C-alpha cells in the first residue's frame, strides 16, 4: 500500500479520561488514503524537547463521511503528553498507513473475537467497523485495570457484542480477559488481540489450547517505522523481522513466544 | 538554478546529497516519498560475506536530539544481496552504493570482489567503523595498521570507486584517513556513529541489548563537522561528510568545511523526504549567494 506524509488538521481533541485522549484529524485537501485495521501511523511531535523521533500510534477509526482518521492515545511520557496538549485546528504531521493489519475474515459465518487490553483496544474499533460493513458481527472482549480505563465502550457496543473484565471488579467480570466466562461458553474461528504483552501471551496460550487461529499486534520500539533501520525487530521462526514492516500484526505461530 | 553536480573520485553525482547506510534501507522503502533518481547516491544497508542476525532487541534508545542504535549489521549476506536485492535496485538511475563490512581483511575482500561483478553498482563504501559488532567493524577502523590492512586487501579485489567510512571513536581521525589514502582508498566518508550508552534510571538497567550503541542525529553534528574539516585539510582524496545533517544549512556547512558530498542518515526517520528537500535547499543557498556551482563552495571556509 502506498504510504503518505500528510499534514492533517485536528478537528477535535477529546480527553476521555485523565490518561487518554482521542485525536480526530482530517485532510483538508483530499480524501484520506486507504487504511486497514491494525495498521499504524508515525506521528510527528512538535514542541517536546525530549521527543526526537516520531511516535507510532494505531489507526483507531476511519470516518469516511467526515474524512477523519482517529487516534486513541494514552499519555505515558513526554511525546504522548504533548499530543494530549494539542488543540482543534492544530496541524499534525503523520506518515501512514504503515505495516500490515489484521487478517479480515472473508466468510460471513466467521466468528471473530477481538480482545483488547487498555489502550490496546485502539485498532479494534476500526476492525469492528470494517467487519460490520461486511455483515459480520464482531465480539469484543475488553479488559482494563479499572472501569475508567475502559475506552470507547459506547462505540464498541454500537458495532457488536461487548464483554468486559476489570482487575478491580469495578465493571464487568473481575479478573483478566483470559478468565472471562465467555471463553468457556463459546468457540471462535479467529482471535485478534492488541494490548500489553503479558495479556497477549495469555490470550495466545488460550488460543493455542483451543486450536483457534490467533493474531497479536506488537508494540516494539520504533525509529523509522518504514523497515529501514532494523531497530524494531522481533525474533521469529524466520529470524529477526521488522515489526513495523512485517507486522505489527503477527500470527502467533510465527513468534517464538513460550506458549 | 545553480549547477548541483559534483563528483567523488570519478563518480558523477546529480547533486551532493546521498543517503547514509543503515538509515535508508535499499532505497525502495522510501520510493513513496521521494523520487530516488533525484538523490545523488544511495548507500544501502551494511552487507557482509555471511548472513548476520544482528544483535537482540532492544536496539534503539532515543537521546536528546539523537538516538543510539546497536543493530549490529543484520543482513542476509552478499549472495542474497546479489541474487535477490540487486535485481530490484539495479535500474534505479542514481549511484547505488553498497556498504561493506566484515570480520577479517579476507572477508572484506571476498565480499567486495562479489560486488565488483555487479554492473550497476559503481562504488562501495567500506565500513571499518561499526561500533556494534565485536570483531571487525570498528576494530579495524581504530588503528592505522588495521585500517590500512583492510583497505589494501579490498583494493586488490575491487576495481571501482572505493570509499572508506571512518570511525570518530579514535584519537586522531586524520591519521586514519591518511593511512587509508595511502592504502588505496579513492575517497573517505565520515563520520560513523559515536559510541555511547543509555541507562534506564527506573529499571536501573542499560537500555540497549548489548549495553552500548552508536550515537547519531543532530547532537553529533559539531563533532562530525570538526572531523570533516580536519580530514579535508589533511588528505588529497575527496571527503564525504555526514553526521547529524537535518537541513540544507547543515549540508552547506559540511561542504564549506571541505566535503565534496554529504550523506543524510537519521534525519530520514523524521522526514522521509528530507534528502530532496536538502538538495533543493542547497540550490537556494547557492542562488542566494550568487554561486554558479556547488563546487564553488567546497572547502572555502578558512
Ligand atoms: C505499532 C504501534 C502502535 C501503537 N499504537 C498506540 C496507540 O494506538 N495508542 C497509544 O497510546 N500507544 C500506542 N503505541 C505505543 C506508543 O507508541 C508509545 O506509548 C509512545 O511511543 C510513547 O511515547 P512517549 O514519548 O509518550 O513516551 P516515552 O517517554 O518514549 O516513554 C515513556 C515510557 O513508555 C515506554 N514506551 C515507549 N514506547 C513504547 C512502546 N512502543 N511500547 C511499549 N512501551 C513503550 C517507555 O519504555 C517508557 O517507560 C503503539 C506502539 C506501536 C509500536
Ligand atoms: C539505525 C542505524 C543503522 C546504521 N547502520 C549502518 C551500517 O550498516 N553501516 C554503516 O556504515 N553505518 C551505519 N549507520 C551509521 C550511519 O550511516 C551514519 O554514519 C550515522 O548515523 C551518522 O549520520 P546521521 O547523524 O546523519 O545519522 C547506522 C546508523 C543508524 C542510526
Ligand atoms: S522502526 Fe525502523 S525498521 Fe522498524
Coordinates of C-alpha atoms and ligand atoms in Angstrom, one line a residue:
Chain A
X1 CA 0.0 0.0 0.0
X2 CA 1.3 3.4 -0.9
X3 CA 2.4 5.5 2.1
X4 CA 1.9 9.2 2.5
X5 CA 3.4 12.0 4.6
X6 CA 0.4 14.3 5.4
X7 CA -0.2 17.5 7.2
X8 CA -3.6 16.8 8.9
X9 CA -5.7 19.3 10.7
X10 CA -7.1 18.3 14.1
X11 CA -10.9 18.6 14.1
X12 CA -11.3 17.5 17.8
X13 CA -9.2 16.6 20.8
X14 CA -11.3 14.8 23.4
X15 CA -10.0 14.0 26.8
X16 CA -11.6 10.6 27.5
X17 CA -10.1 10.2 31.0
X18 CA -7.1 11.5 32.8
X19 CA -4.6 9.5 30.8
X20 CA -6.3 9.1 27.5
X21 CA -7.0 11.4 24.7
X22 CA -8.9 11.0 21.4
X23 CA -7.5 12.9 18.4
X24 CA -9.6 13.3 15.3
X25 CA -7.7 14.6 12.2
X26 CA -8.8 15.4 8.7
X27 CA -7.1 16.1 5.4
X28 CA -8.5 19.4 4.2
X29 CA -7.4 18.9 0.6
X30 CA -8.2 15.4 -0.4
X31 CA -9.7 12.1 0.7
X32 CA -7.6 10.2 3.3
X33 CA -5.7 7.2 1.8
X34 CA -7.0 3.7 2.2
X35 CA -6.1 2.2 5.6
X36 CA -6.5 -1.3 7.0
X37 CA -7.4 -2.2 10.6
X38 CA -4.2 -2.9 12.6
X39 CA -2.1 -0.5 10.5
X40 CA -0.5 2.4 12.2
X41 CA 0.8 5.9 11.6
X42 CA 4.0 7.7 12.7
X43 CA 3.1 11.0 14.3
X44 CA 5.5 13.9 14.5
X45 CA 5.6 15.5 17.9
X46 CA 6.1 19.3 18.0
X47 CA 7.2 21.2 21.0
X48 CA 8.6 18.4 23.1
X49 CA 12.3 18.8 23.8
X50 CA 12.7 15.2 24.9
X51 CA 11.0 13.7 21.9
X52 CA 13.3 13.3 18.9
X53 CA 11.6 10.6 16.9
X54 CA 8.1 10.2 15.6
X55 CA 5.7 8.1 17.7
X56 CA 3.9 5.0 16.3
X57 CA 0.1 5.2 17.0
X58 CA -2.6 2.8 15.7
X59 CA -5.3 3.8 13.3
X60 CA -8.2 3.8 15.8
X61 CA -11.0 4.6 13.4
X62 CA -11.6 6.0 9.9
X63 CA -14.7 8.1 9.4
X64 CA -15.1 8.3 5.6
X65 CA -18.0 10.6 5.8
X66 CA -16.1 13.2 7.8
X67 CA -12.8 12.3 6.1
X68 CA -11.3 11.8 9.5
X69 CA -8.8 9.4 11.0
X70 CA -8.9 8.9 14.8
X71 CA -6.0 8.2 17.2
X72 CA -6.6 7.0 20.7
X73 CA -3.6 7.9 22.8
X74 CA -2.5 7.0 26.3
X75 CA -0.2 9.5 27.9
X76 CA 2.8 7.6 29.2
X77 CA 5.7 10.0 28.5
X78 CA 6.6 13.4 27.1
X79 CA 5.7 12.6 23.5
X80 CA 2.2 11.4 24.2
X81 CA 1.7 14.2 26.8
X82 CA 2.5 16.7 24.1
X83 CA -0.1 15.0 21.8
X84 CA -2.6 15.4 24.5
X85 CA -1.9 19.1 24.8
X86 CA -2.8 19.7 21.1
X87 CA -5.9 21.5 20.2
X88 CA -8.5 21.5 17.4
X89 CA -7.2 23.4 14.5
X90 CA -3.5 22.4 15.1
X91 CA -1.6 20.6 12.4
X92 CA -0.5 17.1 12.9
X93 CA 2.1 15.6 10.6
X94 CA 1.7 11.9 10.0
X95 CA 3.1 9.1 7.9
X96 CA 0.5 6.5 7.1
X97 CA -0.6 3.8 6.5
X98 CA 2.2 1.7 7.9
X99 CA 2.6 -2.1 8.5
X100 CA 0.2 -4.9 7.9
X101 CA -3.2 -5.1 9.6
X102 CA -5.2 -8.0 11.0
X103 CA -6.5 -10.7 8.7
X104 CA -10.0 -9.9 7.9
X105 CA -12.5 -12.8 7.7
X106 CA -13.8 -13.4 4.2
X107 CA -16.7 -15.6 5.3
X108 CA -19.8 -14.1 6.7
X109 CA -20.2 -17.1 9.1
X110 CA -16.8 -16.2 10.7
X111 CA -16.9 -15.9 14.5
X112 CA -14.3 -13.3 15.3
X113 CA -13.2 -12.5 18.8
X114 CA -11.4 -9.2 19.3
X115 CA -9.5 -8.9 22.5
X116 CA -8.2 -5.6 23.7
X117 CA -6.4 -4.5 26.9
X118 CA -6.0 -0.9 28.0
X119 CA -5.2 1.4 25.1
X120 CA -4.7 -1.8 23.0
X121 CA -8.4 -1.5 22.2
X122 CA -7.4 1.2 19.7
X123 CA -7.1 -0.7 16.4
X124 CA -10.1 -2.9 17.3
X125 CA -12.7 -0.2 16.8
X126 CA -11.8 0.2 13.2
X127 CA -11.5 -3.5 12.7
X128 CA -15.0 -4.0 14.1
X129 CA -16.4 -1.3 11.9
X130 CA -14.9 -2.9 8.7
X131 CA -16.3 -6.3 9.8
X132 CA -19.7 -4.7 10.3
X133 CA -19.6 -3.4 6.8
X134 CA -19.0 -6.9 5.6
X135 CA -22.0 -8.1 7.5
X136 CA -20.1 -9.9 10.3
X137 CA -21.0 -9.1 13.9
X138 CA -17.8 -8.8 15.9
X139 CA -17.4 -9.8 19.5
X140 CA -15.3 -7.7 21.7
X141 CA -13.6 -8.8 24.9
X142 CA -12.1 -5.7 26.5
X143 CA -10.0 -5.7 29.7
X144 CA -8.6 -2.9 31.8
X145 CA -7.4 -2.2 35.3
X146 CA -10.5 -0.3 36.3
X147 CA -13.8 1.0 34.8
X148 CA -12.2 4.3 34.0
X149 CA -9.6 2.7 31.8
X150 CA -12.2 1.1 29.5
X151 CA -12.3 3.3 26.5
X152 CA -14.9 4.0 23.8
X153 CA -17.3 1.4 25.2
X154 CA -20.4 3.0 23.6
X155 CA -18.6 3.0 20.2
X156 CA -17.8 -0.7 20.6
X157 CA -21.3 -1.5 21.7
X158 CA -22.7 0.1 18.6
X159 CA -20.8 -2.3 16.5
X160 CA -21.2 -5.7 18.2
X161 CA -21.3 -7.7 21.4
X162 CA -19.1 -6.4 24.2
X163 CA -17.8 -8.3 27.2
X164 CA -15.7 -6.7 29.8
X165 CA -13.3 -7.5 32.6
X166 CA -11.6 -5.2 35.1
X167 CA -8.8 -6.2 37.5
X168 CA -10.6 -4.4 40.4
X169 CA -14.0 -5.6 39.5
X170 CA -15.4 -2.1 39.0
X171 CA -17.1 -3.2 35.8
X172 CA -17.8 -6.5 34.1
X173 CA -16.2 -9.7 35.4
X174 CA -13.4 -9.3 37.9
X175 CA -10.0 -10.5 36.7
X176 CA -8.1 -10.8 33.4
X177 CA -9.6 -11.2 29.9
X178 CA -8.5 -14.8 29.8
X179 CA -10.6 -15.6 32.9
X180 CA -13.8 -14.3 31.3
X181 CA -16.6 -16.9 31.2
X182 CA -17.2 -16.2 27.5
X183 CA -14.1 -18.2 26.6
X184 CA -15.7 -21.3 28.3
X185 CA -19.0 -20.8 26.6
X186 CA -18.2 -20.0 23.0
X187 CA -15.9 -21.1 20.2
X188 CA -14.4 -18.7 17.8
X189 CA -12.9 -19.1 14.3
X190 CA -10.4 -16.3 14.8
X191 CA -9.0 -14.2 17.6
X192 CA -7.4 -10.8 17.1
X193 CA -5.5 -9.3 20.1
X194 CA -3.9 -6.0 21.0
X195 CA -2.8 -5.0 24.4
X196 CA 0.0 -5.3 27.0
X197 CA 2.4 -8.2 26.2
X198 CA 1.5 -10.4 29.2
X199 CA -2.1 -10.2 28.2
X200 CA -1.4 -11.1 24.6
X201 CA 0.8 -14.0 25.7
X202 CA -2.1 -15.3 27.9
X203 CA -4.6 -15.0 25.1
X204 CA -2.2 -16.6 22.7
X205 CA -1.9 -19.5 25.2
X206 CA -5.7 -19.8 25.3
X207 CA -6.0 -19.7 21.5
X208 CA -3.3 -22.4 21.1
X209 CA -5.1 -24.7 23.6
X210 CA -8.4 -24.0 21.9
X211 CA -6.8 -24.5 18.5
X212 CA -8.1 -21.2 17.2
X213 CA -6.1 -19.1 14.8
X214 CA -4.8 -16.0 16.6
X215 CA -3.1 -12.8 15.7
X216 CA -1.4 -10.3 18.0
X217 CA -0.3 -6.7 17.5
X218 CA 3.2 -6.0 18.8
X219 CA 4.5 -2.6 20.1
X220 CA 8.2 -2.8 19.7
X221 CA 10.1 0.5 20.0
X222 CA 10.5 2.0 16.6
X223 CA 12.7 4.6 14.9
X224 CA 11.7 4.8 11.3
X225 CA 8.5 2.8 11.1
X226 CA 9.4 2.1 7.4
X227 CA 11.5 -1.1 7.6
X228 CA 14.7 0.9 7.0
X229 CA 16.6 1.0 10.3
X230 CA 16.0 -2.6 11.7
X231 CA 15.6 -1.3 15.2
X232 CA 12.1 -2.8 15.9
X233 CA 12.9 -6.4 15.3
X234 CA 11.1 -9.4 16.8
X235 CA 12.7 -12.8 16.8
X236 CA 10.5 -15.1 14.8
X237 CA 10.6 -18.5 13.1
X238 CA 12.3 -16.8 10.1
X239 CA 14.8 -14.9 12.2
X240 CA 14.7 -11.2 13.2
X241 CA 12.0 -9.3 11.3
X242 CA 10.9 -5.7 11.5
X243 CA 7.7 -5.3 13.4
X244 CA 7.0 -2.0 11.5
X245 CA 7.1 -3.7 8.1
X246 CA 6.3 -7.4 8.6
X247 CA 3.9 -6.6 11.5
X248 CA 2.8 -5.1 13.7
X249 CA 0.3 -7.9 13.5
X250 CA 1.7 -11.4 13.6
X251 CA 0.2 -14.9 13.6
X252 CA 1.2 -16.4 17.0
X253 CA 2.6 -19.4 15.2
X254 CA 5.3 -17.2 13.7
X255 CA 6.5 -15.9 17.0
X256 CA 8.9 -17.6 19.4
X257 CA 6.8 -16.9 22.5
X258 CA 6.8 -19.6 25.2
X259 CA 3.1 -20.6 24.9
Chain B
X1 CA 19.3 27.3 -10.8
X2 CA 22.9 26.6 -9.8
X3 CA 24.8 23.5 -11.0
X4 CA 24.5 20.9 -8.3
X5 CA 26.6 18.3 -9.9
X6 CA 29.6 17.1 -8.0
X7 CA 31.9 14.1 -8.3
X8 CA 33.8 11.8 -6.0
X9 CA 36.8 10.2 -7.5
X10 CA 35.2 9.9 -10.9
X11 CA 31.7 9.1 -9.6
X12 CA 29.3 11.6 -11.1
X13 CA 26.5 12.8 -8.7
X14 CA 23.5 14.8 -9.9
X15 CA 23.7 16.6 -6.6
X16 CA 25.8 16.3 -3.4
X17 CA 23.1 14.6 -1.3
X18 CA 23.5 10.9 -0.6
X19 CA 21.8 8.7 2.0
X20 CA 23.7 7.1 4.9
X21 CA 24.0 3.3 5.2
X22 CA 21.6 1.6 7.5
X23 CA 19.1 4.5 7.5
X24 CA 17.6 4.3 4.1
X25 CA 17.2 0.5 3.6
X26 CA 17.7 -0.3 -0.1
X27 CA 16.1 2.9 -1.1
X28 CA 12.9 1.0 -2.0
X29 CA 11.4 1.7 1.4
X30 CA 11.4 5.4 0.5
X31 CA 10.0 5.3 -3.0
X32 CA 6.6 6.5 -1.9
X33 CA 8.1 9.7 -0.6
X34 CA 10.9 10.7 -2.9
X35 CA 12.0 10.2 -6.5
X36 CA 15.1 8.2 -5.8
X37 CA 16.7 9.5 -9.0
X38 CA 16.8 13.0 -7.5
X39 CA 19.2 11.7 -4.8
X40 CA 22.9 12.0 -5.7
X41 CA 23.7 8.5 -4.3
X42 CA 22.1 5.8 -2.2
X43 CA 24.3 3.9 0.1
X44 CA 22.4 0.7 1.0
X45 CA 22.5 -1.4 4.2
X46 CA 25.7 -2.8 5.6
X47 CA 26.4 -6.1 3.8
X48 CA 28.7 -8.9 4.9
X49 CA 30.0 -12.1 3.3
X50 CA 27.9 -14.3 5.6
X51 CA 24.3 -13.6 6.7
X52 CA 24.1 -11.9 10.1
X53 CA 21.2 -11.9 12.6
X54 CA 22.4 -8.7 14.3
X55 CA 22.0 -8.0 18.0
X56 CA 18.9 -8.8 20.1
X57 CA 16.2 -6.3 20.7
X58 CA 16.2 -3.6 22.1
X59 CA 18.4 -2.0 19.5
X60 CA 17.4 1.6 19.9
X61 CA 17.3 4.4 22.5
X62 CA 16.2 7.9 22.0
X63 CA 18.5 10.7 23.3
X64 CA 18.5 14.5 23.3
X65 CA 18.5 15.4 19.6
X66 CA 19.6 12.0 18.5
X67 CA 19.4 8.3 19.0
X68 CA 21.6 5.3 19.9
X69 CA 21.4 2.1 17.9
X70 CA 23.0 -1.3 18.2
X71 CA 21.5 -3.0 15.1
X72 CA 24.8 -5.0 14.6
X73 CA 24.8 -5.3 10.8
X74 CA 21.8 -7.5 10.4
X75 CA 21.7 -8.6 6.7
X76 CA 21.2 -11.7 4.6
X77 CA 24.7 -11.8 3.3
X78 CA 26.3 -10.8 0.0
X79 CA 25.0 -13.8 -2.0
X80 CA 21.4 -13.0 -1.1
X81 CA 22.1 -9.3 -2.0
X82 CA 23.4 -10.2 -5.4
X83 CA 20.6 -12.7 -6.2
X84 CA 17.5 -11.1 -4.7
X85 CA 18.1 -7.4 -3.9
X86 CA 20.4 -6.3 -6.7
X87 CA 17.8 -7.1 -9.4
X88 CA 15.3 -4.8 -7.6
X89 CA 17.6 -1.8 -7.4
X90 CA 19.9 -2.1 -10.4
X91 CA 17.7 0.0 -12.6
X92 CA 17.3 2.9 -10.2
X93 CA 19.2 5.7 -12.1
X94 CA 21.4 7.1 -9.4
X95 CA 24.6 5.8 -7.8
X96 CA 23.6 2.7 -5.9
X97 CA 26.5 2.1 -3.5
X98 CA 26.9 -0.9 -1.2
X99 CA 28.2 -0.5 2.3
X100 CA 30.5 -3.5 3.1
X101 CA 31.6 -4.9 6.4
X102 CA 33.5 -8.0 7.6
X103 CA 35.4 -9.9 10.3
X104 CA 38.8 -10.0 8.6
X105 CA 40.6 -8.4 5.6
X106 CA 39.9 -11.6 3.6
X107 CA 36.1 -11.3 4.4
X108 CA 36.0 -7.7 3.3
X109 CA 37.9 -8.5 0.1
X110 CA 35.8 -11.5 -0.8
X111 CA 32.6 -9.5 -0.3
X112 CA 34.0 -6.6 -2.3
X113 CA 35.0 -9.0 -5.1
X114 CA 31.4 -10.3 -5.4
X115 CA 30.1 -6.7 -5.6
X116 CA 32.7 -5.8 -8.2
X117 CA 30.9 -8.1 -10.6
X118 CA 27.6 -6.1 -10.4
X119 CA 27.4 -3.8 -13.3
X120 CA 25.1 -1.2 -11.8
X121 CA 27.0 -0.8 -8.5
X122 CA 29.6 1.8 -9.3
X123 CA 31.2 2.0 -5.8
X124 CA 31.4 0.5 -2.4
X125 CA 31.7 2.1 1.0
X126 CA 33.9 0.1 3.3
X127 CA 32.6 0.2 6.8
X128 CA 35.6 -0.1 9.1
X129 CA 33.8 1.8 11.8
X130 CA 30.8 -0.1 13.1
X131 CA 30.8 0.2 16.9
X132 CA 28.1 -2.6 17.3
X133 CA 29.9 -5.8 16.4
X134 CA 32.6 -7.5 18.4
X135 CA 35.1 -8.4 15.8
X136 CA 35.8 -6.4 12.7
X137 CA 34.0 -3.2 12.1
X138 CA 35.4 -0.6 14.4
X139 CA 38.3 -2.9 15.5
X140 CA 39.9 -2.2 12.1
X141 CA 38.9 1.5 12.0
X142 CA 40.6 2.5 15.2
X143 CA 44.2 1.8 14.3
X144 CA 46.2 3.0 11.3
X145 CA 47.6 -0.5 10.7
X146 CA 44.2 -2.2 11.0
X147 CA 42.5 0.3 8.6
X148 CA 45.4 0.0 6.1
X149 CA 45.3 -3.8 6.1
X150 CA 41.6 -3.9 5.2
X151 CA 41.8 -1.3 2.6
X152 CA 44.9 -2.9 1.0
X153 CA 43.1 -6.3 0.8
X154 CA 40.0 -4.8 -0.7
X155 CA 41.9 -2.5 -3.1
X156 CA 43.3 -5.6 -4.8
X157 CA 39.9 -7.2 -5.2
X158 CA 37.9 -4.2 -6.1
X159 CA 38.4 -2.2 -9.2
X160 CA 35.7 0.6 -9.0
X161 CA 35.3 3.5 -6.7
X162 CA 36.4 2.6 -3.2
X163 CA 35.1 4.8 -0.4
X164 CA 36.2 4.1 3.2
X165 CA 34.0 5.1 6.1
X166 CA 35.8 6.3 9.1
X167 CA 35.1 5.9 12.8
X168 CA 35.0 9.0 15.0
X169 CA 35.9 6.8 18.0
X170 CA 39.6 7.5 17.7
X171 CA 42.2 9.9 19.0
X172 CA 43.3 11.2 15.6
X173 CA 40.9 10.7 12.7
X174 CA 43.3 12.4 10.3
X175 CA 46.0 9.7 10.9
X176 CA 43.5 7.0 10.0
X177 CA 42.4 9.0 6.9
X178 CA 45.9 9.3 5.7
X179 CA 46.5 5.6 6.3
X180 CA 43.6 4.6 4.2
X181 CA 44.5 7.1 1.5
X182 CA 48.0 5.5 1.3
X183 CA 46.4 2.1 1.2
X184 CA 44.5 2.9 -1.9
X185 CA 41.1 4.4 -1.0
X186 CA 39.6 6.7 -3.6
X187 CA 37.6 8.7 -1.1
X188 CA 36.7 8.8 2.6
X189 CA 33.3 9.3 4.3
X190 CA 32.9 10.4 7.9
X191 CA 31.6 10.1 10.5
X192 CA 30.1 6.8 11.5
X193 CA 28.3 6.8 14.9
X194 CA 29.9 7.8 18.2
X195 CA 29.9 5.1 20.8
X196 CA 27.5 5.8 23.6
X197 CA 25.3 4.4 26.3
X198 CA 21.8 4.8 27.7
X199 CA 20.6 3.8 31.2
X200 CA 17.0 3.5 32.3
X201 CA 17.0 5.1 35.8
X202 CA 13.7 3.5 36.8
X203 CA 14.7 -0.1 35.8
X204 CA 18.4 0.6 36.8
X205 CA 19.5 -1.2 33.7
X206 CA 21.3 -0.3 30.5
X207 CA 18.7 0.2 27.7
X208 CA 20.4 -1.5 24.7
X209 CA 20.7 -5.2 24.5
X210 CA 24.5 -5.1 24.2
X211 CA 24.9 -2.2 26.6
X212 CA 26.4 0.3 24.2
X213 CA 25.4 1.7 20.9
X214 CA 26.2 4.3 18.2
X215 CA 25.0 7.8 18.6
X216 CA 23.6 9.7 15.6
X217 CA 21.4 12.6 14.8
X218 CA 21.8 16.4 15.2
X219 CA 23.6 16.0 18.5
X220 CA 26.7 14.7 16.8
X221 CA 26.9 17.4 14.1
X222 CA 29.5 19.7 15.7
X223 CA 31.9 16.7 16.2
X224 CA 31.3 15.5 12.7
X225 CA 31.9 19.0 11.2
X226 CA 35.2 19.4 13.1
X227 CA 36.4 16.0 11.9
X228 CA 35.4 16.6 8.3
X229 CA 37.2 19.9 8.3
X230 CA 40.3 18.4 9.7
X231 CA 40.4 15.4 7.4
X232 CA 39.6 17.5 4.3
X233 CA 42.6 19.6 5.1
X234 CA 44.8 16.6 5.5
X235 CA 44.0 14.3 2.6
X236 CA 44.2 14.6 -1.2
X237 CA 41.2 12.4 -1.9
X238 CA 37.6 13.6 -1.8
X239 CA 35.7 13.6 1.5
X240 CA 32.1 12.8 2.0
X241 CA 30.7 14.5 5.1
X242 CA 27.9 13.2 7.4
X243 CA 26.7 13.2 10.9
X244 CA 23.6 15.0 12.1
X245 CA 22.6 16.7 8.9
X246 CA 18.9 17.5 9.0
X247 CA 18.5 20.6 6.8
X248 CA 20.1 22.3 3.8
X249 CA 22.1 24.7 6.0
X250 CA 23.7 21.7 7.8
X251 CA 24.7 20.2 4.5
X252 CA 26.1 23.6 3.3
X253 CA 28.3 23.7 6.4
X254 CA 29.8 20.4 5.6
X255 CA 30.5 21.4 2.0
X256 CA 32.1 24.6 3.3
X257 CA 34.3 22.5 5.6
X258 CA 35.6 20.6 2.6
X259 CA 33.2 17.8 1.9
X260 CA 32.6 17.1 -1.8
X261 CA 29.2 15.5 -1.0
X262 CA 27.2 14.7 2.1
X263 CA 25.2 11.8 3.4
X264 CA 21.9 12.0 5.4
X265 CA 21.1 9.4 7.9
X266 CA 18.9 9.6 11.0
X267 CA 17.0 12.6 9.6
X268 CA 15.3 10.3 7.1
X269 CA 13.4 8.8 10.0
X270 CA 11.9 12.1 10.9
X271 CA 11.2 13.2 7.4
X272 CA 11.4 10.5 4.7
X273 CA 11.5 13.2 2.0
X274 CA 14.4 15.2 3.6
X275 CA 17.1 14.3 1.0
X276 CA 15.3 16.0 -1.9
X277 CA 14.5 19.0 0.3
X278 CA 18.1 19.4 1.3
X279 CA 19.2 19.3 -2.3
X280 CA 16.7 22.0 -3.2
X281 CA 17.8 24.0 -0.2
X282 CA 21.5 23.8 -1.3
X283 CA 20.4 25.1 -4.6
X284 CA 18.5 28.0 -3.0
X285 CA 21.6 28.8 -0.9
X286 CA 23.9 28.9 -4.0
X287 CA 21.4 31.1 -5.9
X288 CA 21.0 33.4 -2.9
X289 CA 24.8 33.9 -2.6
X290 CA 25.5 34.1 -6.3
X291 CA 27.4 30.8 -6.7
X292 CA 27.1 29.1 -10.1
X293 CA 28.1 25.7 -8.9
X294 CA 28.2 23.7 -5.7
X295 CA 31.8 23.0 -6.5
X296 CA 32.5 26.7 -5.8
X297 CA 31.8 26.3 -2.1
X298 CA 33.6 23.1 -1.4
X299 CA 36.2 23.8 1.3
X300 CA 36.1 27.5 1.0
X301 CA 35.7 28.0 4.8
X302 CA 39.1 29.1 6.1
Ligands
LIG1 C1 2.6 -0.2 16.1 C2 2.4 0.5 17.4 C3 1.1 1.0 17.6 C4 0.8 1.7 18.8 N1 -0.4 2.2 19.0 C5 -0.7 3.0 20.1 C6 -2.0 3.6 20.2 O1 -2.9 3.5 19.4 N2 -2.2 4.4 21.3 C7 -1.2 4.6 22.3 O2 -1.4 5.3 23.2 N3 0.0 4.0 22.1 C8 0.3 3.2 21.1 N4 1.6 2.7 20.9 C9 2.6 2.9 21.9 C10 3.2 4.3 21.8 O3 3.9 4.4 20.6 C11 4.1 4.7 22.9 O4 3.4 4.7 24.1 C12 4.7 6.1 22.7 O5 5.7 6.0 21.7 C13 5.4 6.6 24.0 O6 5.9 7.8 23.7 P1 6.2 8.9 24.9 O7 7.1 9.9 24.3 O8 5.0 9.4 25.4 O9 6.9 8.0 26.0 P2 8.5 7.8 26.2 O10 9.0 8.9 27.0 O11 9.1 7.5 24.9 O12 8.4 6.5 27.1 C14 7.6 6.5 28.3 C15 7.5 5.1 28.8 O13 6.8 4.3 27.9 C16 7.5 3.2 27.4 N5 7.3 3.0 26.0 C17 7.7 3.9 25.0 N6 7.3 3.4 23.8 C18 6.8 2.2 24.0 C19 6.4 1.2 23.1 N7 6.4 1.3 21.8 N8 5.9 0.1 23.7 C20 5.9 -0.1 25.0 N9 6.4 0.8 25.9 C21 6.8 2.0 25.4 C22 9.0 3.6 27.7 O14 9.8 2.5 27.9 C23 8.9 4.4 28.9 O15 8.9 3.6 30.1 C24 1.9 1.9 19.8 C25 3.1 1.4 19.5 C26 3.4 0.7 18.4 C27 4.8 0.2 18.1
LIG2 C1 19.8 2.6 12.7 C2 21.2 2.9 12.1 C3 21.9 1.9 11.4 C4 23.1 2.1 10.8 N1 23.7 1.1 10.1 C5 24.9 1.4 9.5 C6 25.6 0.4 8.7 O1 25.1 -0.7 8.4 N2 26.8 0.7 8.1 C7 27.4 2.0 8.3 O2 28.5 2.2 7.8 N3 26.8 2.9 9.1 C8 25.6 2.6 9.7 N4 25.0 3.6 10.4 C9 25.6 4.9 10.6 C10 25.1 6.0 9.6 O3 25.3 5.6 8.3 C11 25.7 7.3 9.9 O4 27.2 7.2 9.7 C12 25.5 7.9 11.3 O5 24.1 7.6 11.6 C13 25.7 9.4 11.4 O6 24.9 10.1 10.5 P1 23.5 10.8 10.9 O7 23.7 11.6 12.1 O8 23.0 11.6 9.7 O9 22.5 9.6 11.1 C14 23.7 3.4 11.0 C15 23.0 4.4 11.7 C16 21.8 4.1 12.3 C17 21.1 5.3 13.0
LIG3 S1 11.3 1.0 13.0 FE1 12.9 1.1 11.6 S2 12.8 -0.9 10.7 FE2 11.1 -0.8 12.1

